Every structure is written in structure tokens, then in C-alpha cells.
mmCIF file of C-alpha atoms in Angstrom:
data_model
loop_
_atom_site.group_PDB
_atom_site.id
_atom_site.type_symbol
_atom_site.label_atom_id
_atom_site.label_comp_id
_atom_site.label_asym_id
_atom_site.label_seq_id
_atom_site.Cartn_x
_atom_site.Cartn_y
_atom_site.Cartn_z
ATOM 1 C CA MET A 20 -7.550 -83.905 -7.710
ATOM 2 C CA ALA A 21 -7.603 -86.366 -10.722
ATOM 3 C CA LEU A 22 -4.042 -86.102 -12.714
ATOM 4 C CA ARG A 23 -4.817 -84.215 -16.025
ATOM 5 C CA ASN A 24 -2.949 -85.284 -19.361
ATOM 6 C CA LEU A 25 -0.981 -81.831 -19.936
ATOM 7 C CA ASP A 26 0.277 -82.856 -23.475
ATOM 8 C CA ARG A 27 -3.649 -82.730 -24.784
ATOM 9 C CA SER A 28 -4.444 -79.692 -22.831
ATOM 10 C CA PHE A 29 -5.667 -76.987 -25.351
ATOM 11 C CA GLY A 30 -4.219 -74.348 -23.839
ATOM 12 C CA PHE A 31 -0.698 -75.855 -22.659
ATOM 13 C CA LEU A 32 -0.254 -77.896 -26.065
ATOM 14 C CA LEU A 33 -1.034 -73.923 -28.015
ATOM 15 C CA HIS A 34 1.258 -72.329 -25.588
ATOM 16 C CA ASP A 35 4.312 -75.335 -26.318
ATOM 17 C CA VAL A 36 3.386 -74.689 -29.931
ATOM 18 C CA SER A 37 3.406 -70.860 -29.979
ATOM 19 C CA ARG A 38 7.133 -70.839 -27.582
ATOM 20 C CA LEU A 39 8.349 -73.911 -30.265
ATOM 21 C CA LEU A 40 7.715 -71.327 -33.574
ATOM 22 C CA ARG A 41 8.965 -68.611 -31.766
ATOM 23 C CA ILE A 42 12.394 -70.823 -30.850
ATOM 24 C CA GLU A 43 12.814 -72.234 -34.210
ATOM 25 C CA TYR A 44 11.803 -68.201 -36.120
ATOM 26 C CA ASN A 45 14.164 -66.429 -33.746
ATOM 27 C CA ARG A 46 17.341 -69.188 -35.195
ATOM 28 C CA ARG A 47 15.798 -68.618 -38.402
ATOM 29 C CA VAL A 48 15.884 -64.454 -38.718
ATOM 30 C CA ARG A 49 19.459 -64.706 -36.280
ATOM 31 C CA HIS A 50 21.548 -63.327 -39.546
ATOM 32 C CA LEU A 51 18.882 -60.169 -39.729
ATOM 33 C CA GLY A 52 21.052 -58.893 -37.283
ATOM 34 C CA LEU A 53 17.759 -57.714 -35.237
ATOM 35 C CA THR A 54 16.584 -58.450 -31.594
ATOM 36 C CA ARG A 55 13.297 -60.729 -31.102
ATOM 37 C CA SER A 56 11.661 -57.354 -29.813
ATOM 38 C CA GLN A 57 13.176 -54.803 -32.738
ATOM 39 C CA TRP A 58 11.684 -57.544 -35.591
ATOM 40 C CA ARG A 59 8.569 -57.721 -33.805
ATOM 41 C CA VAL A 60 8.074 -53.665 -33.725
ATOM 42 C CA ILE A 61 9.035 -53.547 -37.599
ATOM 43 C CA ALA A 62 6.607 -56.859 -38.472
ATOM 44 C CA HIS A 63 3.435 -55.426 -36.644
ATOM 45 C CA LEU A 64 4.404 -51.748 -37.775
ATOM 46 C CA SER A 65 4.890 -53.009 -41.173
ATOM 47 C CA ARG A 66 0.894 -54.287 -41.070
ATOM 48 C CA ASN A 67 -0.056 -50.869 -39.512
ATOM 49 C CA GLU A 68 1.704 -47.877 -40.211
ATOM 50 C CA GLY A 69 1.342 -44.791 -39.331
ATOM 51 C CA ALA A 70 0.092 -45.956 -35.697
ATOM 52 C CA THR A 71 0.771 -44.185 -32.372
ATOM 53 C CA GLN A 72 3.188 -45.368 -30.070
ATOM 54 C CA THR A 73 0.492 -46.121 -27.755
ATOM 55 C CA GLU A 74 -1.657 -48.061 -30.515
ATOM 56 C CA LEU A 75 1.850 -50.271 -31.229
ATOM 57 C CA ALA A 76 2.371 -50.857 -27.571
ATOM 58 C CA ASP A 77 -1.225 -52.272 -27.542
ATOM 59 C CA ILE A 78 -0.388 -54.435 -30.428
ATOM 60 C CA LEU A 79 2.601 -55.876 -29.108
ATOM 61 C CA GLU A 80 1.244 -56.077 -25.646
ATOM 62 C CA ILE A 81 4.189 -54.311 -24.015
ATOM 63 C CA GLU A 82 4.639 -51.105 -21.945
ATOM 64 C CA SER A 83 4.572 -48.092 -23.632
ATOM 65 C CA ALA A 84 7.523 -46.889 -21.960
ATOM 66 C CA THR A 85 9.424 -50.083 -22.882
ATOM 67 C CA LEU A 86 8.448 -49.464 -26.695
ATOM 68 C CA ALA A 87 9.569 -46.442 -26.371
ATOM 69 C CA ARG A 88 13.167 -47.365 -25.916
ATOM 70 C CA LEU A 89 12.837 -50.067 -28.677
ATOM 71 C CA LEU A 90 12.245 -47.155 -31.041
ATOM 72 C CA ASP A 91 14.482 -44.553 -30.106
ATOM 73 C CA ARG A 92 16.998 -47.752 -31.352
ATOM 74 C CA LEU A 93 14.979 -48.402 -34.038
ATOM 75 C CA GLU A 94 14.717 -45.039 -34.981
ATOM 76 C CA THR A 95 18.563 -43.828 -34.947
ATOM 77 C CA SER A 96 19.316 -46.881 -36.557
ATOM 78 C CA GLY A 97 17.443 -45.540 -39.718
ATOM 79 C CA TRP A 98 14.405 -48.260 -39.554
ATOM 80 C CA LEU A 99 11.992 -46.233 -38.760
ATOM 81 C CA GLU A 100 10.685 -42.363 -38.069
ATOM 82 C CA ARG A 101 8.301 -40.541 -36.381
ATOM 83 C CA ARG A 102 6.216 -37.962 -37.382
ATOM 84 C CA PRO A 103 3.908 -35.325 -35.457
ATOM 85 C CA ALA A 104 0.240 -36.296 -35.370
ATOM 86 C CA PRO A 105 -1.529 -33.071 -37.018
ATOM 87 C CA ASN A 106 -4.236 -32.789 -34.225
ATOM 88 C CA ASP A 107 -1.907 -34.057 -30.896
ATOM 89 C CA ARG A 108 1.067 -32.359 -30.424
ATOM 90 C CA ARG A 109 1.975 -35.223 -27.813
ATOM 91 C CA ALA A 110 1.692 -38.009 -30.419
ATOM 92 C CA ASN A 111 3.615 -39.010 -32.956
ATOM 93 C CA HIS A 112 2.624 -41.445 -35.883
ATOM 94 C CA LEU A 113 5.332 -44.711 -37.011
ATOM 95 C CA TYR A 114 6.596 -45.182 -40.051
ATOM 96 C CA LEU A 115 9.031 -47.365 -41.518
ATOM 97 C CA THR A 116 12.206 -45.968 -43.436
ATOM 98 C CA ASP A 117 12.945 -47.561 -46.906
ATOM 99 C CA LYS A 118 15.716 -49.713 -44.911
ATOM 100 C CA PRO A 119 13.600 -52.662 -43.444
ATOM 101 C CA ALA A 120 11.753 -53.098 -46.783
ATOM 102 C CA ALA A 121 14.353 -55.942 -48.196
ATOM 103 C CA ILE A 122 14.504 -57.725 -44.859
ATOM 104 C CA ILE A 123 10.364 -57.210 -43.973
ATOM 105 C CA ASP A 124 10.243 -59.450 -47.551
ATOM 106 C CA GLU A 125 13.227 -61.631 -45.993
ATOM 107 C CA MET A 126 11.169 -62.119 -42.405
ATOM 108 C CA PHE A 127 8.105 -62.987 -43.681
ATOM 109 C CA ALA A 128 9.459 -65.548 -46.890
ATOM 110 C CA ILE A 129 11.463 -67.153 -43.829
ATOM 111 C CA SER A 130 8.032 -67.103 -41.530
ATOM 112 C CA ALA A 131 6.443 -68.453 -44.676
ATOM 113 C CA GLY A 132 9.134 -71.317 -44.838
ATOM 114 C CA LEU A 133 8.502 -72.009 -41.397
ATOM 115 C CA GLN A 134 4.690 -72.444 -41.688
ATOM 116 C CA LYS A 135 5.723 -74.849 -44.753
ATOM 117 C CA ASP A 136 7.911 -77.168 -42.805
ATOM 118 C CA THR A 137 6.014 -76.872 -40.030
ATOM 119 C CA LEU A 138 2.755 -78.101 -41.602
ATOM 120 C CA ALA A 139 5.038 -81.011 -43.553
ATOM 121 C CA GLY A 140 3.328 -84.091 -43.675
ATOM 122 C CA LEU A 141 -0.395 -82.820 -43.372
ATOM 123 C CA PRO A 142 -2.399 -82.997 -46.267
ATOM 124 C CA ALA A 143 -3.699 -79.373 -47.808
ATOM 125 C CA ALA A 144 -7.317 -79.869 -46.855
ATOM 126 C CA GLU A 145 -6.295 -80.832 -42.968
ATOM 127 C CA ARG A 146 -4.030 -77.664 -43.427
ATOM 128 C CA GLU A 147 -6.575 -75.465 -44.402
ATOM 129 C CA ARG A 148 -8.880 -76.788 -41.747
ATOM 130 C CA LEU A 149 -6.640 -76.086 -38.915
ATOM 131 C CA ILE A 150 -6.052 -72.540 -40.030
ATOM 132 C CA ASP A 151 -9.489 -72.326 -40.287
ATOM 133 C CA THR A 152 -9.882 -73.761 -37.007
ATOM 134 C CA LEU A 153 -7.651 -70.995 -35.591
ATOM 135 C CA LEU A 154 -9.140 -68.065 -37.197
ATOM 136 C CA GLY A 155 -12.210 -69.247 -35.557
ATOM 137 C CA ILE A 156 -11.232 -69.703 -32.375
ATOM 138 C CA LYS A 157 -9.061 -66.225 -32.880
ATOM 139 C CA ARG A 158 -12.836 -64.827 -33.305
ATOM 140 C CA ASN A 159 -14.427 -66.266 -30.393
ATOM 141 C CA LEU A 160 -11.803 -65.006 -28.076
ATOM 142 C CA LEU A 161 -11.795 -61.944 -29.869
ATOM 143 C CA ASP A 162 -15.456 -61.583 -29.473
ATOM 144 C CA MET A 163 -15.062 -62.350 -25.461
ATOM 145 C CA THR A 164 -12.181 -59.685 -24.998
ATOM 146 C CA THR A 165 -13.721 -56.595 -27.561
ATOM 147 C CA PRO A 166 -17.117 -56.574 -27.960
ATOM 148 C CA ALA A 167 -16.263 -53.650 -30.199
ATOM 149 C CA THR A 168 -12.734 -51.656 -30.653
ATOM 150 C CA ALA A 169 -10.993 -51.776 -27.089
ATOM 151 C CA PRO A 170 -9.652 -48.267 -26.371
ATOM 152 C CA GLY A 171 -6.284 -47.578 -27.493
ATOM 153 C CA GLU A 172 -7.025 -50.390 -30.486
ATOM 154 C CA PRO A 173 -6.716 -48.965 -34.014
ATOM 155 C CA GLU A 174 -9.512 -50.455 -36.089
ATOM 156 C CA ARG A 175 -7.210 -51.486 -38.900
ATOM 157 C CA GLU A 176 -6.042 -53.657 -36.177
ATOM 158 C CA ARG A 177 -9.302 -54.993 -35.512
ATOM 159 C CA ARG A 178 -10.191 -56.172 -38.812
ATOM 160 C CA ALA A 179 -7.209 -57.457 -39.446
ATOM 161 C CA ALA A 180 -7.558 -59.616 -36.565
ATOM 162 C CA THR A 181 -11.118 -60.862 -37.410
ATOM 163 C CA GLY A 182 -10.958 -60.713 -40.788
ATOM 164 C CA ALA A 183 -13.602 -57.769 -41.291
#
């Protein structure tokens, strides 16, 4: 079997870049006092308020039971609230409280700063081309994995993911 240059492998490179972005983002938000799992829940819930626990678990790609423990801690700390679903006694819709508003803004500001630092040295046109290329790749992958709306996937998340 021929040796492959993993440094130029699309999948390995994308994974490495993603991992390094997470590590640096974690370092930059550490002072907020949230765990990585908690800020992921808050960030995704800020984009999908009103989602059910099952929908949010699908978005985060974690087990519902794992998410339930995170939600319990965030609810106890006053970060979010559960509201009963009007048509399903077993389901709750999830909403952020006012508490995370300032932190969400800071999280996204930190993210924007990290993006700026990460793309430093690339001309503006090349940065835009990179983002467009990644969006195209994402659309291709979504087309492969979600021919329509997958069961349990909120329509608004699918639209947001595809830019529709």
C-alpha cells in the first residue's frame, strides 16, 4: 500500500483545523465559566430557540440522556427554561433566559475575532472564496445525508445549514 500524505488529505486536514479551532476557542472563552458542552448548548439553542430536547440532541449529535443532564445543570443555573409543548405532554420546548444574552454576544464576538485571526494574511477575495467553497462542500454533504428534512431535524436548522 502506497504511503499517503495525510497532511494534504482533505478529511484529515479538515479534522485538524476543526480540532485546533476548538482548542483555541475553548482557551478564549474559558473566563466565561462555562464548559465546552455548556457553551455549545447555549450557542445552538440561541440559533434554535423553541427546539425540543430531541431536536437539540440531533443538532448537537449527542444522546438525549447526555443532553438532559446538561440541560438540568443549565436550567438550575438559570441559563435556560423548559416550556411544555402544547400538543405533546412528554415534550418540552427549550428557551434561553435573559442571563446568557451578554455572554452569547461575547461568545460570538470571540468567535469573530478567532475567525479574523485564523484567516489573517489571506486576501479578502480568497477568504470569501474559502467560505463559499466550504459552504458548497457542506451543501454536498447535506444532500448526501439529508435528501429532505431528516426525522427529528428541525426545518429551521436544515434551512440555516443550507442557506435556504
